[in-house]
XYZ file of C-alpha atoms in Angstrom:
766
model
C -112.311 0.550 35.285
C -110.147 3.567 36.204
C -110.530 5.048 32.731
C -114.297 4.552 32.915
C -114.407 6.406 36.264
C -112.282 9.229 34.875
C -114.583 9.437 31.861
C -117.664 9.651 34.075
C -116.071 12.390 36.175
C -115.097 14.267 33.019
C -118.638 13.964 31.618
C -120.082 15.168 34.956
C -117.951 18.313 35.085
C -118.579 18.953 31.405
C -122.335 18.883 32.022
C -121.958 21.164 35.078
C -119.817 23.541 33.097
C -122.317 23.480 30.249
C -125.138 24.387 32.623
C -123.041 27.151 34.146
C -122.185 28.561 30.721
C -125.901 28.906 29.963
C -126.248 31.430 32.788
C -126.640 35.092 31.868
C -125.521 38.235 33.612
C -127.965 40.918 34.813
C -126.329 44.086 36.123
C -127.004 47.776 36.455
C -127.001 50.931 38.554
C -129.780 52.267 40.779
C -130.159 55.936 41.659
C -132.543 58.455 43.195
C -134.767 59.881 40.450
C -134.615 63.372 41.987
C -131.030 63.751 43.148
C -129.137 61.195 41.078
C -127.480 59.791 44.215
C -126.771 56.041 44.143
C -129.242 53.962 46.141
C -126.945 52.089 48.469
C -128.266 48.862 49.969
C -131.259 48.593 47.622
C -132.436 44.977 47.583
C -132.729 43.359 44.137
C -134.531 40.038 44.474
C -136.000 37.283 42.327
C -138.794 35.881 44.564
C -139.503 32.881 42.327
C -135.924 31.664 42.736
C -135.458 32.822 46.353
C -132.275 34.771 45.588
C -131.275 38.396 45.926
C -128.434 40.863 46.253
C -127.892 44.382 47.637
C -126.572 47.329 45.621
C -123.087 48.503 46.600
C -121.912 52.023 47.515
C -122.234 53.113 43.868
C -125.705 51.643 43.486
C -124.291 48.808 41.363
C -125.651 45.244 41.408
C -125.009 42.011 39.552
C -126.781 38.652 39.331
C -126.203 35.486 37.263
C -129.266 33.433 36.285
C -130.163 30.611 33.941
C -132.276 31.117 30.819
C -135.875 31.778 31.898
C -138.610 34.371 32.262
C -137.555 36.304 35.370
C -139.278 38.965 37.486
C -136.951 41.305 39.409
C -138.151 43.274 42.443
C -136.306 46.462 43.478
C -136.939 47.590 47.071
C -135.458 50.449 49.085
C -136.938 52.113 52.179
C -138.312 55.526 51.294
C -138.751 54.636 47.597
C -141.526 53.102 45.513
C -141.003 49.402 44.887
C -140.424 48.584 41.220
C -140.772 45.323 39.311
C -139.355 44.354 35.956
C -139.945 41.109 34.028
C -137.637 40.001 31.217
C -137.020 36.824 29.268
C -133.412 36.053 30.048
C -131.778 34.713 26.907
C -128.792 37.058 26.893
C -126.902 39.452 29.219
C -128.972 42.433 30.361
C -128.210 45.872 31.771
C -130.938 47.403 33.967
C -130.406 51.011 35.050
C -133.240 52.368 37.202
C -134.033 55.802 38.624
C -136.270 55.070 41.614
C -138.725 57.736 42.706
C -139.203 58.534 46.391
C -142.527 57.344 47.745
C -144.579 60.159 49.288
C -146.083 57.741 51.747
C -142.748 56.300 52.826
C -140.947 59.622 52.894
C -143.252 60.651 55.707
C -141.854 57.766 57.745
C -138.767 58.361 59.853
C -136.206 55.760 58.789
C -132.861 55.062 60.398
C -130.942 54.092 57.275
C -131.497 53.077 53.702
C -130.520 49.419 53.946
C -133.219 47.051 55.155
C -133.077 44.949 58.283
C -132.966 41.811 56.155
C -129.547 42.885 54.914
C -128.331 43.317 58.493
C -129.535 39.818 59.226
C -128.157 38.121 56.099
C -124.969 40.088 55.420
C -121.640 38.564 56.442
C -120.401 42.006 57.507
C -120.638 42.764 61.233
C -119.390 45.492 63.617
C -120.569 48.347 61.394
C -122.685 51.447 62.141
C -124.286 53.556 59.407
C -125.928 56.980 59.383
C -126.979 59.362 56.620
C -127.726 63.084 56.570
C -131.488 62.603 56.493
C -131.355 60.684 59.773
C -128.960 63.097 61.479
C -131.165 66.111 60.709
C -133.986 64.624 62.794
C -131.970 64.152 65.989
C -131.673 67.096 68.445
C -128.161 68.531 68.425
C -125.859 71.001 70.167
C -126.584 74.617 69.098
C -128.761 73.239 66.282
C -125.697 72.254 64.209
C -126.349 68.870 62.581
C -123.362 66.600 63.182
C -123.098 63.114 61.686
C -120.283 62.065 64.022
C -122.429 62.939 67.035
C -125.124 60.687 65.636
C -122.581 57.866 65.367
C -121.697 58.412 69.038
C -125.234 57.292 69.870
C -124.444 53.793 68.579
C -122.978 51.058 70.855
C -119.189 50.777 71.108
C -118.597 54.386 69.986
C -117.862 56.987 72.655
C -117.141 60.688 72.700
C -114.065 62.044 74.417
C -115.839 64.725 76.443
C -118.924 66.942 76.306
C -119.348 68.549 72.925
C -116.413 66.689 71.400
C -116.798 64.657 68.176
C -113.609 62.697 68.913
C -114.368 58.995 68.567
C -113.168 56.342 71.006
C -114.058 53.003 69.456
C -113.787 49.764 71.415
C -110.973 51.005 73.637
C -108.988 52.809 70.945
C -107.826 56.435 70.954
C -108.946 59.151 68.510
C -105.740 58.768 66.474
C -106.633 55.112 65.841
C -109.596 55.989 63.595
C -109.041 56.057 59.839
C -111.291 58.888 58.620
C -111.825 58.947 54.848
C -113.697 61.529 52.785
C -114.303 60.053 49.337
C -111.255 57.827 50.111
C -108.941 60.772 51.001
C -107.569 60.714 54.582
C -108.733 63.394 57.039
C -106.257 63.854 59.921
C -108.267 66.198 62.142
C -112.015 65.816 61.704
C -113.124 68.605 64.054
C -113.885 72.308 64.264
C -113.938 74.581 67.322
C -111.405 72.500 69.312
C -113.519 69.405 68.861
C -117.037 70.707 69.513
C -118.165 70.201 65.893
C -117.090 67.840 63.136
C -116.037 69.133 59.732
C -118.683 67.163 57.801
C -121.316 69.458 56.305
C -124.585 67.448 56.352
C -125.685 68.946 53.022
C -122.543 67.628 51.313
C -122.470 64.133 52.836
C -124.490 61.212 51.500
C -123.788 58.766 54.337
C -121.137 57.505 56.758
C -120.176 53.903 57.484
C -118.134 53.226 60.623
C -116.441 49.824 60.969
C -115.679 48.907 64.605
C -114.192 45.545 63.637
C -114.452 42.939 60.869
C -112.543 45.457 58.727
C -112.832 44.963 54.951
C -109.456 44.095 53.428
C -109.192 47.314 51.420
C -108.748 49.324 54.644
C -105.602 49.613 56.742
C -103.477 52.096 58.650
C -105.433 52.452 61.907
C -106.208 50.061 64.768
C -109.711 50.790 66.027
C -112.105 51.911 63.311
C -112.657 53.053 59.752
C -114.946 56.060 59.216
C -115.883 55.998 55.530
C -117.542 59.289 54.500
C -119.181 59.437 51.082
C -120.001 62.849 49.623
C -123.265 63.251 47.765
C -123.346 63.592 43.987
C -125.053 66.582 42.448
C -128.572 66.489 41.052
C -128.436 65.455 37.375
C -132.045 66.481 36.714
C -132.518 70.045 37.978
C -130.847 72.974 39.700
C -131.362 72.929 43.474
C -130.472 75.383 46.237
C -130.536 74.266 49.869
C -129.091 75.334 53.179
C -129.745 76.328 56.751
C -129.530 79.400 58.993
C -128.703 78.775 62.659
C -127.693 80.675 65.773
C -123.930 80.341 65.319
C -123.496 79.090 61.739
C -125.141 78.989 58.336
C -124.670 76.730 55.332
C -125.537 76.875 51.637
C -125.383 74.306 48.819
C -125.967 74.611 45.098
C -126.261 71.534 42.894
C -127.492 70.696 39.445
C -126.753 69.168 36.057
C -123.789 70.153 33.932
C -125.328 68.084 31.158
C -128.754 66.757 32.037
C -128.751 63.096 33.094
C -125.067 62.804 32.164
C -123.086 64.991 34.553
C -123.624 67.054 37.673
C -121.996 69.321 40.241
C -122.481 70.287 43.869
C -120.759 72.976 45.919
C -121.439 73.461 49.629
C -120.173 76.016 52.087
C -120.557 76.631 55.817
C -119.311 79.360 58.175
C -119.720 80.445 61.777
C -120.144 84.120 62.674
C -119.228 84.285 66.350
C -116.282 86.511 65.399
C -118.691 89.207 64.215
C -120.065 89.987 67.673
C -117.253 89.033 70.090
C -115.346 92.345 69.470
C -118.433 94.271 70.561
C -118.790 92.145 73.704
C -115.111 92.691 74.551
C -115.329 96.438 73.997
C -118.371 96.792 76.226
C -116.794 94.803 79.053
C -113.095 95.694 78.791
C -113.216 98.075 81.779
C -114.880 95.575 84.097
C -112.572 94.032 86.724
C -111.394 90.443 86.106
C -112.925 90.383 82.616
C -111.164 87.995 80.244
C -111.573 88.965 76.580
C -113.361 86.442 74.373
C -111.131 85.284 71.508
C -112.203 86.117 67.990
C -112.984 82.739 66.445
C -114.592 81.329 63.321
C -114.455 78.275 61.100
C -115.521 77.628 57.536
C -115.452 74.724 55.121
C -116.153 74.208 51.425
C -117.051 70.963 49.661
C -117.293 70.509 45.901
C -117.907 67.507 43.671
C -118.481 66.847 39.967
C -119.538 63.582 38.332
C -119.599 62.510 34.695
C -121.177 59.530 32.930
C -118.632 58.952 30.151
C -120.519 56.024 28.712
C -122.158 52.760 29.736
C -118.855 51.481 31.164
C -117.091 54.583 32.462
C -117.788 57.139 35.184
C -115.575 59.929 36.508
C -115.870 61.645 39.889
C -113.813 64.435 41.392
C -114.320 66.011 44.811
C -112.487 68.374 47.104
C -112.624 69.827 50.594
C -111.079 72.960 52.084
C -111.631 73.985 55.704
C -110.045 76.305 58.232
C -110.377 77.288 61.903
C -108.978 80.642 62.997
C -108.644 82.213 66.437
C -107.262 85.622 67.370
C -106.733 86.975 70.882
C -104.936 90.312 70.768
C -104.545 93.520 72.723
C -102.214 96.498 72.662
C -99.039 94.620 73.704
C -99.847 90.964 73.135
C -101.370 88.861 70.363
C -102.020 85.163 69.970
C -103.167 83.803 66.610
C -103.913 80.215 65.704
C -105.263 78.576 62.564
C -105.512 74.984 61.416
C -107.326 73.005 58.766
C -107.555 70.241 56.184
C -107.394 70.071 52.407
C -108.416 66.946 50.496
C -108.978 66.060 46.864
C -110.204 62.832 45.321
C -110.446 61.840 41.656
C -112.024 58.496 40.836
C -112.369 56.685 37.527
C -114.820 53.798 37.528
C -114.541 51.353 34.614
C -116.474 48.177 33.795
C -114.320 45.793 31.755
C -117.068 43.231 31.214
C -120.058 41.744 32.978
C -117.845 40.260 35.682
C -114.878 42.610 36.205
C -114.868 46.296 37.182
C -112.281 48.652 38.657
C -112.026 51.952 40.486
C -108.807 53.948 40.258
C -108.122 56.858 42.631
C -105.706 59.765 42.794
C -105.867 61.301 46.276
C -104.338 64.203 48.165
C -104.617 65.073 51.866
C -103.094 67.874 53.909
C -103.387 68.845 57.539
C -101.508 71.780 59.041
C -101.609 74.192 61.924
C -99.909 77.529 62.493
C -99.608 79.495 65.729
C -98.139 82.933 66.324
C -97.376 84.554 69.702
C -96.253 88.169 69.826
C -95.301 90.230 72.887
C -94.179 93.699 71.932
C -91.155 93.072 69.668
C -90.810 89.346 70.469
C -92.397 86.971 67.940
C -92.672 83.176 68.141
C -94.145 81.016 65.339
C -94.839 77.276 65.387
C -95.991 75.182 62.431
C -96.638 71.543 61.665
C -97.889 69.889 58.486
C -98.459 66.509 56.887
C -99.084 65.927 53.162
C -100.238 62.650 51.600
C -100.185 61.730 47.905
C -101.964 58.441 47.163
C -102.638 56.270 44.116
C -104.812 53.179 44.473
C -106.847 50.753 42.371
C -109.643 48.458 43.570
C -110.933 45.608 41.402
C -114.251 43.796 41.818
C -114.881 40.417 40.212
C -118.431 39.014 40.204
C -118.002 35.307 39.627
C -121.750 34.867 40.199
C -124.410 36.054 42.616
C -122.927 33.824 45.334
C -119.242 34.573 44.813
C -117.585 38.010 44.920
C -113.840 38.688 44.822
C -112.192 42.063 45.535
C -108.498 42.847 45.195
C -106.318 45.905 44.781
C -103.200 47.846 45.621
C -102.273 51.293 46.950
C -99.241 53.501 47.577
C -98.975 56.672 49.686
C -96.118 59.156 49.877
C -96.052 60.953 53.260
C -94.328 64.292 53.832
C -93.965 65.539 57.434
C -92.977 69.015 58.591
C -92.768 68.455 62.334
C -92.715 71.268 64.881
C -91.143 73.950 62.698
C -90.457 76.828 65.111
C -88.962 80.310 64.623
C -88.404 83.113 67.144
C -87.443 86.687 66.364
C -86.883 89.928 68.261
C -87.543 93.094 66.322
C -87.101 91.126 63.086
C -83.809 89.469 64.089
C -83.916 85.680 64.365
C -83.176 84.258 67.820
C -83.535 80.582 66.944
C -85.169 78.224 64.457
C -85.902 74.511 64.610
C -87.985 71.773 63.001
C -87.772 68.418 61.276
C -88.746 67.356 57.776
C -89.367 63.671 57.141
C -90.569 61.537 54.248
C -92.038 58.045 54.246
C -93.817 55.613 51.974
C -96.779 53.356 52.768
C -98.076 50.584 50.532
C -100.667 47.841 50.539
C -101.832 44.828 48.562
C -105.062 42.983 49.391
C -107.572 40.357 48.298
C -110.939 39.313 49.748
C -113.288 36.511 48.792
C -116.988 36.623 49.718
C -118.657 33.260 49.195
C -122.187 32.065 49.893
C -121.522 28.368 50.312
C -125.109 27.367 51.126
C -128.289 29.339 51.866
C -127.281 29.160 55.554
C -123.489 29.581 55.400
C -121.549 32.521 53.960
C -117.913 33.539 54.408
C -115.782 36.596 53.704
C -112.061 35.883 54.016
C -109.318 38.288 53.099
C -105.631 39.062 53.445
C -103.732 42.337 53.260
C -99.982 42.863 53.025
C -99.021 46.312 54.321
C -95.618 47.975 54.312
C -93.977 51.213 55.467
C -90.557 52.719 54.666
C -88.908 55.407 56.812
C -85.289 56.257 57.599
C -84.111 53.307 55.519
C -86.135 50.887 57.649
C -88.847 48.719 56.067
C -91.741 47.620 58.264
C -94.335 45.178 57.004
C -97.087 42.909 58.226
C -99.744 40.438 57.131
C -103.274 41.418 58.080
C -105.752 38.502 57.878
C -109.488 39.247 57.878
C -111.931 36.379 58.448
C -115.711 36.478 58.968
C -118.639 34.091 58.652
C -122.417 34.088 58.950
C -124.756 31.214 59.765
C -128.444 31.794 59.031
C -130.326 29.731 61.603
C -133.699 30.666 60.088
C -135.330 33.677 58.452
C -135.355 35.518 61.803
C -132.004 34.612 63.348
C -128.350 34.706 62.246
C -125.034 34.147 64.032
C -121.782 35.871 63.009
C -118.090 35.769 63.931
C -114.948 37.578 62.775
C -111.210 38.090 63.285
C -109.211 41.110 62.069
C -105.627 42.309 62.338
C -104.611 45.913 61.688
C -101.253 47.730 61.614
C -100.772 51.456 62.235
C -97.608 53.174 61.030
C -98.418 56.768 62.066
C -98.646 57.957 65.679
C -100.281 61.004 67.199
C -97.952 62.783 69.594
C -99.910 64.933 72.025
C -99.710 66.164 75.599
C -103.449 66.789 75.675
C -106.787 65.808 74.176
C -106.867 64.905 70.509
C -109.203 67.778 69.675
C -106.437 70.364 70.150
C -104.812 71.358 66.853
C -101.163 71.314 67.992
C -100.914 67.530 67.912
C -98.084 66.081 65.829
C -98.428 63.106 63.508
C -95.225 61.115 63.738
C -94.114 58.148 61.578
C -92.859 54.783 62.816
C -89.065 54.589 62.910
C -86.216 52.606 64.442
C -87.219 53.759 67.938
C -91.001 53.874 67.675
C -92.345 50.685 66.105
C -95.714 50.290 64.301
C -98.773 49.592 66.435
C -100.776 46.391 65.957
C -104.198 45.171 67.019
C -105.928 41.791 66.849
C -109.674 41.669 67.375
C -112.132 38.785 67.614
C -115.885 39.341 67.698
C -118.999 37.229 67.753
C -122.688 37.991 67.852
C -126.181 37.482 66.571
C -129.044 39.344 64.868
C -132.608 38.474 65.779
C -136.010 39.701 64.552
C -138.601 40.439 67.238
C -142.333 41.170 67.251
C -143.160 40.140 63.705
C -139.960 41.675 62.291
C -140.733 45.163 63.596
C -137.614 45.183 65.793
C -134.056 43.997 65.224
C -132.001 42.898 68.236
C -128.232 42.687 67.800
C -125.618 41.598 70.306
C -121.839 41.530 69.807
C -119.027 40.602 72.169
C -115.414 41.479 71.330
C -111.864 41.171 72.639
C -109.018 43.280 71.275
C -105.262 43.009 71.913
C -103.112 46.082 71.154
C -99.328 45.947 70.806
C -96.692 48.738 70.645
C -99.068 51.302 72.106
C -97.762 54.863 72.442
C -98.175 57.154 75.451
C -96.317 60.166 76.836
C -93.824 59.515 79.618
C -94.720 60.963 82.995
C -93.562 64.591 83.165
C -92.482 64.745 79.511
C -93.394 67.613 77.161
C -92.875 66.414 73.606
C -92.884 69.923 72.159
C -89.885 70.895 74.295
C -87.757 67.824 73.522
C -85.045 68.001 70.826
C -85.897 64.397 69.886
C -89.590 63.530 70.126
C -88.729 59.826 70.479
C -87.412 60.566 73.986
C -90.891 61.514 75.201
C -92.596 58.282 74.165
C -93.312 55.274 76.311
C -94.164 52.021 74.522
C -96.461 49.398 76.005
C -99.510 47.271 75.378
C -103.249 47.431 75.846
C -106.356 45.322 75.651
C -110.096 45.928 75.551
C -113.188 43.761 75.748
C -116.914 44.229 76.073
C -120.475 43.508 75.065
C -122.649 45.693 72.798
C -126.456 45.365 72.679
C -128.547 47.189 70.085
C -132.354 47.164 69.722
C -133.656 49.045 66.687
C -137.020 49.856 65.093
C -136.887 51.200 61.561
C -140.434 51.394 60.280
C -143.673 52.990 61.402
C -144.620 56.333 62.922
C -142.310 55.742 65.873
C -138.730 54.681 65.174
C -135.418 54.730 67.007
C -133.048 52.554 68.978
C -131.670 51.632 72.376
C -127.974 50.840 72.739
C -125.979 49.537 75.700
C -122.236 48.890 75.974
C -120.422 47.160 78.833
C -116.652 47.496 78.336
C -113.164 47.487 79.876
C -109.974 49.073 78.481
C -106.535 48.548 80.058
C -102.968 49.667 79.402
C -99.581 48.581 80.704
C -96.292 50.481 80.218
C -92.999 49.736 81.953
C -92.249 53.483 82.331
C -95.702 54.573 83.495
C -97.470 53.885 86.801
C -94.486 51.846 88.057
C -95.209 49.253 85.397
C -98.641 48.432 86.844
C -101.784 47.971 84.762
C -104.077 50.994 84.650
C -107.361 51.871 82.887
C -107.366 53.991 79.766
C -108.529 57.580 80.224
C -111.712 56.808 78.292
C -112.392 53.448 79.887
C -116.079 53.650 80.696
C -117.840 50.703 82.233
C -121.383 51.512 81.119
C -122.751 53.426 78.127
C -126.452 53.790 77.349
C -128.148 55.644 74.494
C -131.858 55.965 73.736
C -133.091 57.650 70.534
C -136.796 58.040 69.676
C -138.391 59.779 66.683
C -142.167 60.062 66.334
C -144.208 61.473 63.470
C -146.958 63.560 65.057
C -148.404 64.522 61.673
C -147.342 65.009 58.081
C -145.587 68.232 59.052
C -144.425 67.609 62.640
C -141.736 65.173 63.804
C -140.787 64.975 67.495
C -137.446 63.495 68.526
C -135.545 62.907 71.725
C -132.371 61.282 72.969
C -130.948 60.330 76.358
C -127.376 59.236 77.036
C -125.590 57.909 80.108
C -121.956 56.912 80.615
C -119.671 56.119 83.506
C -117.135 58.799 84.362
C -113.726 59.152 82.735
C -110.667 57.782 84.494
C -108.248 60.620 85.385
C -105.118 61.226 87.429
C -105.323 63.677 90.367
C -102.751 64.956 92.868
C -103.123 63.500 96.357
C -100.699 65.854 98.121
C -98.602 68.999 97.662
C -95.278 69.888 99.251
C -93.054 72.949 99.435
C -89.346 72.905 98.618
C -86.638 75.528 98.235
C -85.712 76.393 94.652
C -82.085 75.411 93.892
C -81.392 78.932 92.653
C -82.451 80.349 96.020
C -85.103 82.543 94.475
C -87.968 81.261 96.544
C -89.966 78.183 97.565
C -91.701 76.049 94.937
C -94.720 73.783 95.233
C -94.523 70.173 94.091
C -97.296 67.613 93.639
C -97.595 63.932 94.453
C -100.059 62.112 92.212
C -102.330 59.157 92.662
C -101.700 56.091 90.457
C -102.383 56.735 86.747
C -106.121 57.122 85.996
C -107.163 55.790 89.408
C -109.878 58.426 90.023
C -113.303 58.309 88.378
C -115.115 61.509 87.475
C -118.875 61.615 88.146
C -121.090 59.881 85.608
C -122.392 61.745 82.586
C -126.031 61.853 81.496
C -128.097 64.229 79.382
C -131.443 64.486 77.602
C -132.077 66.410 74.372
C -135.385 67.164 72.645
C -136.117 68.289 69.102
C -139.043 69.244 66.893
C -139.032 69.454 63.087
C -141.829 71.566 61.645
C -142.180 71.224 57.884
C -143.349 74.503 56.375
C -145.636 75.041 53.389
C -144.503 72.427 50.825
C -145.822 74.560 47.933
C -142.921 76.961 48.509
C -140.247 74.263 48.462
C -138.893 71.818 51.011
C -138.239 73.883 54.134
C -138.580 73.436 57.865
C -137.899 74.957 61.246
C -135.915 72.721 63.565
C -136.136 73.411 67.292
C -133.643 71.794 69.679
C -133.334 71.813 73.445
C -129.903 70.591 74.563
C -129.472 69.273 78.119
C -133.171 69.547 78.972
C -132.898 69.051 82.754
C -129.770 71.246 83.004
C -127.398 68.549 84.221
C -124.000 70.031 85.178
C -121.883 67.324 83.615
C -118.180 67.145 84.492
C -115.679 68.458 81.949
C -112.567 68.625 84.127
C -111.426 68.903 87.758
C -109.510 72.034 88.805
C -107.987 73.011 92.155
C -108.415 76.337 93.902
C -106.284 77.805 96.668
C -107.951 78.221 100.054
C -106.081 80.835 102.110
C -106.048 81.594 105.808
C -108.148 84.455 107.265
C -105.328 86.926 106.648
C -105.291 86.035 102.975
C -101.502 85.665 102.942
C -100.963 81.917 103.237
C -102.424 78.941 101.420
C -103.988 76.517 103.886
C -105.200 73.902 101.426
C -106.418 73.243 97.880
C -110.046 72.584 97.045
C -111.138 70.426 94.105
C -113.741 71.999 91.840
C -115.722 70.401 89.033
C -115.829 72.466 85.829
C -118.895 72.067 83.611
C -119.455 73.513 80.172
C -123.007 73.604 78.927
C -126.280 74.273 80.741
C -129.653 73.900 79.014
C -129.309 75.442 75.522
C -132.265 76.157 73.196
C -131.692 76.657 69.487
C -133.588 77.131 66.246
C -132.482 76.472 62.664
C -134.234 77.315 59.414
C -133.560 74.719 56.694
C -134.626 75.237 53.088
C -134.455 73.596 49.683
C -135.648 75.142 46.416
């Protein structure tokens, strides 16, 4: 009887295996017919069998089907729908170049992926924006900024007015892993944080993960900002750019070998430094005039791509950017420059219909240099970090319901920390600085499985490690997520993620300043860790015209780093002495209502959140709110097509005020050297004062010019329409007695930056 049962089981699995073996693989790549860019998120469906899949970040898709006559439907917003029918009796490769639809291109869309993918995908806690979307939203000084567009999504805050620094779900700006074609960017800002370094003409799209981190990412606690650069046009030579009030940009792209290889090179530069010397010269004799520093920034992006055959592709990209400031007069000069360099080379290889791999060689550098000179005295300060990375990512398509990813990476870090040198008339007075080296490694696997039409799971595990000063740190980072499809209009999702961070940002000030120091974990300063749980739902409303999303999260943060009260890390012989180590936690609710199709599109986002910290050496060991703990955040974005050539847009944002620390009293004491009295300050508890709330409205108008002369437009923006004087910082002024000799008291004064600012930008493409 037992043998008979075993035989029946064997026959059953043999029949199942036989049926499975009769399935055939259909795969391919989808791209824009005009630009050659991959069509990310394109939906490939087989309506008769009620199955489908979305193209990945390279436009690649794969499906396994039984022998039959099959009709495939290819759909992507902004592109003409295509259908293809084949008789499936063998493996097929379908490579399509999809043409933009004139009718759909007139629509204002928020992103390329459809709402059905948001509903059905296991991935949660992600925000996406592309350059086409960002160019429609009114911006500061007319400079399109993709990071500013991300700040309009729930759970993502800016540090202060004009700053692109991201504060994601209670994390600091150093807790964001910013990648440009997989290469790390350590300082993603220009002009002390008022602009990001991402040229919109060079960027295809940005994905920001607030949680539910894919297993291939590690190294930061709060978010992953994955920036993908656009590939050059493989069909024709194209010139595009823009001329604005403070900056201009220019891009050239085209085929190296038509349909087989392409290039793109983009550049951008400000020109404020061209007219500030004239302003200074005209006003230098006026009393109390402070000279305006000479300042400019520029950046250059370049990328080449090659189709080496049906199974091999090669990509190589690079970035070089610099900020420079010069404030000099007859006796004194202050010069400062900082910037990033990245390079990324990727080889994509398809082994067979199921297994593919991407291998990367990456380089990243961030450095700053400052020089102060007073007559014959000269002081120089420098800091630099170099990364050299090799990594390989494998993708295994078991079938259309089962996807496995795994890979490994290694990074060599080189740190040149606070290298200082002082001379007098060419003779060295002192020199200091530290050089350090460290290694970071990772090994991961993830398994995405659609168990039933309603249930899907994506579970992963990453092993990360870090070596410095003979000490080896390591940690397991589990990633778990699931999706339950209640019906075609409603899905529920949940996730858990753990992340380790082995590099710390040492700073006495905001993260947008360039003199921050990246510092590795060591025997004194341990790696940071975060654990985050999240749950939420996606729900179609009003006949699928609107998508409502709601996510709640709770995040625990361990081994958090802050500066001890009164410490100046740049003056300490050992930076470790200036650190305090503690813990933090954050929790909140994010609501997002979005409309993607029609003449009027946009979204409304609301975040309710709390962020707390606790350090034994700060605030007497009592719990205190993070500086960027903001109870309420609201964003409203609306874009409306007035006609074929006019698009009106507007945005309104509101947020609770930052938490800051202010002095509550001042006292006078005699200097120990007997020189004279000094003034001391007594402060309120850490971050116990709230600045006034922040709110602002911006308006924009895109006017498409004569299409017969190429794709060009005039973009008008009005920043801070109702001239709200939003708080930037609180300063204190002396109030003296009637004689003007003695200070009676100090008066708090709110400092604001930007009034209403109009701007105009001419964009062109030929």
